[in-house]
């Protein structure tokens, strides 16, 4: 059980809140975050498209030179989870999550409004691989 910010940071990423029956992050999200850290040390703000529980953006805020991150996801349950995780990690003042379809991001995320954009989209072809147990996953 996570009791405070110190516990949350010590357990990261294992202690992240992921709502039941929603998408679960995997090692590829952490690898993407590490790659972004190694390739973009000068960036200060970032957007994480399809943020889920916030794993990539929160990793970058914890370990990088970033001042602010915005997570965007179509699923309100997941953006709420991302905000819960940011709060637990003491990053709520540097992280915001917006529930939005990526097709509608222009109004919320104008061109050149952030220094870095990351995304970890599905990389399997449709109808291949193991199917998710629920529609949210």
GROMACS .gro file of C-alpha atoms in nm:
model
  137
    1UNK     CA    1   0.000   0.000   0.000
    2UNK     CA    2   0.133   0.343  -0.094
    3UNK     CA    3   0.117   0.582   0.198
    4UNK     CA    4   0.305   0.887   0.077
    5UNK     CA    5   0.509   1.043  -0.202
    6UNK     CA    6   0.830   0.879  -0.081
    7UNK     CA    7   0.666   0.534  -0.097
    8UNK     CA    8   0.527   0.606  -0.444
    9UNK     CA    9   0.864   0.712  -0.577
   10UNK     CA   10   1.041   0.415  -0.417
   11UNK     CA   11   0.793   0.173  -0.576
   12UNK     CA   12   0.782   0.345  -0.916
   13UNK     CA   13   0.672   0.213  -1.160
   14UNK     CA   14   0.534  -0.089  -0.975
   15UNK     CA   15   0.313   0.122  -0.750
   16UNK     CA   16   0.130   0.305  -1.029
   17UNK     CA   17  -0.247   0.293  -1.012
   18UNK     CA   18  -0.396   0.112  -1.311
   19UNK     CA   19  -0.776   0.078  -1.301
   20UNK     CA   20  -0.920  -0.272  -1.329
   21UNK     CA   21  -0.991  -0.391  -1.682
   22UNK     CA   22  -0.796  -0.110  -1.850
   23UNK     CA   23  -0.483  -0.114  -2.060
   24UNK     CA   24  -0.167  -0.218  -1.871
   25UNK     CA   25   0.168  -0.066  -1.952
   26UNK     CA   26   0.459  -0.294  -2.034
   27UNK     CA   27   0.837  -0.267  -2.053
   28UNK     CA   28   0.817  -0.098  -2.394
   29UNK     CA   29   0.673   0.216  -2.231
   30UNK     CA   30   0.970   0.237  -1.995
   31UNK     CA   31   1.212   0.176  -2.281
   32UNK     CA   32   1.050   0.457  -2.480
   33UNK     CA   33   1.084   0.693  -2.182
   34UNK     CA   34   1.452   0.604  -2.142
   35UNK     CA   35   1.510   0.658  -2.513
   36UNK     CA   36   1.344   1.000  -2.496
   37UNK     CA   37   1.565   1.093  -2.201
   38UNK     CA   38   1.881   0.992  -2.383
   39UNK     CA   39   1.793   1.170  -2.705
   40UNK     CA   40   1.641   1.498  -2.586
   41UNK     CA   41   1.821   1.640  -2.284
   42UNK     CA   42   1.743   2.003  -2.371
   43UNK     CA   43   1.364   1.974  -2.385
   44UNK     CA   44   1.157   2.127  -2.108
   45UNK     CA   45   0.788   2.053  -2.181
   46UNK     CA   46   0.633   1.742  -2.327
   47UNK     CA   47   0.308   1.587  -2.442
   48UNK     CA   48   0.236   1.215  -2.403
   49UNK     CA   49  -0.027   1.110  -2.657
   50UNK     CA   50  -0.222   0.807  -2.541
   51UNK     CA   51  -0.087   0.853  -2.190
   52UNK     CA   52  -0.282   0.573  -2.023
   53UNK     CA   53  -0.188   0.575  -1.653
   54UNK     CA   54   0.086   0.830  -1.727
   55UNK     CA   55   0.382   0.592  -1.722
   56UNK     CA   56   0.594   0.762  -1.990
   57UNK     CA   57   0.527   1.124  -1.894
   58UNK     CA   58   0.574   1.053  -1.523
   59UNK     CA   59   0.900   0.868  -1.587
   60UNK     CA   60   1.028   1.165  -1.785
   61UNK     CA   61   0.924   1.411  -1.514
   62UNK     CA   62   1.093   1.202  -1.244
   63UNK     CA   63   1.417   1.140  -1.430
   64UNK     CA   64   1.457   1.422  -1.678
   65UNK     CA   65   1.493   1.796  -1.711
   66UNK     CA   66   1.124   1.846  -1.790
   67UNK     CA   67   0.929   2.124  -1.623
   68UNK     CA   68   0.581   2.013  -1.730
   69UNK     CA   69   0.407   1.724  -1.906
   70UNK     CA   70   0.060   1.694  -2.052
   71UNK     CA   71  -0.094   1.351  -2.092
   72UNK     CA   72  -0.370   1.305  -2.350
   73UNK     CA   73  -0.592   0.998  -2.365
   74UNK     CA   74  -0.938   0.921  -2.500
   75UNK     CA   75  -1.033   0.727  -2.184
   76UNK     CA   76  -1.144   0.936  -1.882
   77UNK     CA   77  -1.074   0.644  -1.646
   78UNK     CA   78  -0.711   0.645  -1.757
   79UNK     CA   79  -0.661   1.022  -1.744
   80UNK     CA   80  -0.806   1.014  -1.391
   81UNK     CA   81  -0.560   0.735  -1.306
   82UNK     CA   82  -0.273   0.937  -1.454
   83UNK     CA   83  -0.367   1.234  -1.236
   84UNK     CA   84  -0.390   1.005  -0.931
   85UNK     CA   85  -0.040   0.875  -1.008
   86UNK     CA   86   0.096   1.228  -1.053
   87UNK     CA   87  -0.052   1.327  -0.718
   88UNK     CA   88   0.094   1.021  -0.544
   89UNK     CA   89   0.437   1.096  -0.691
   90UNK     CA   90   0.427   1.463  -0.592
   91UNK     CA   91   0.410   1.571  -0.957
   92UNK     CA   92   0.056   1.709  -0.976
   93UNK     CA   93   0.192   2.063  -1.013
   94UNK     CA   94   0.395   1.956  -1.319
   95UNK     CA   95   0.155   1.712  -1.487
   96UNK     CA   96  -0.188   1.759  -1.639
   97UNK     CA   97  -0.407   1.501  -1.809
   98UNK     CA   98  -0.670   1.578  -2.071
   99UNK     CA   99  -0.940   1.340  -2.191
  100UNK     CA  100  -0.949   1.394  -2.564
  101UNK     CA  101  -0.956   1.210  -2.894
  102UNK     CA  102  -0.621   1.261  -3.066
  103UNK     CA  103  -0.807   1.378  -3.376
  104UNK     CA  104  -0.912   1.685  -3.173
  105UNK     CA  105  -0.575   1.784  -3.025
  106UNK     CA  106  -0.510   2.095  -3.235
  107UNK     CA  107  -0.719   2.319  -3.007
  108UNK     CA  108  -0.563   2.179  -2.689
  109UNK     CA  109  -0.211   2.125  -2.816
  110UNK     CA  110  -0.125   2.390  -3.076
  111UNK     CA  111   0.176   2.345  -3.302
  112UNK     CA  112   0.508   2.412  -3.129
  113UNK     CA  113   0.347   2.441  -2.784
  114UNK     CA  114   0.569   2.167  -2.638
  115UNK     CA  115   0.932   2.071  -2.685
  116UNK     CA  116   0.881   1.695  -2.710
  117UNK     CA  117   0.594   1.467  -2.810
  118UNK     CA  118   0.602   1.100  -2.715
  119UNK     CA  119   0.358   0.821  -2.790
  120UNK     CA  120   0.356   0.448  -2.747
  121UNK     CA  121   0.086   0.337  -2.993
  122UNK     CA  122  -0.021  -0.022  -3.049
  123UNK     CA  123   0.232  -0.183  -3.278
  124UNK     CA  124   0.051  -0.500  -3.375
  125UNK     CA  125  -0.158  -0.537  -3.685
  126UNK     CA  126  -0.534  -0.539  -3.630
  127UNK     CA  127  -0.672  -0.880  -3.537
  128UNK     CA  128  -0.328  -1.026  -3.465
  129UNK     CA  129  -0.171  -1.129  -3.140
  130UNK     CA  130  -0.351  -1.195  -2.814
  131UNK     CA  131  -0.685  -1.018  -2.785
  132UNK     CA  132  -0.761  -0.804  -2.482
  133UNK     CA  133  -1.005  -0.934  -2.224
  134UNK     CA  134  -1.210  -0.611  -2.226
  135UNK     CA  135  -1.291  -0.338  -2.476
  136UNK     CA  136  -1.100  -0.079  -2.267
  137UNK     CA  137  -0.785  -0.287  -2.281
   0.00000   0.00000   0.00000
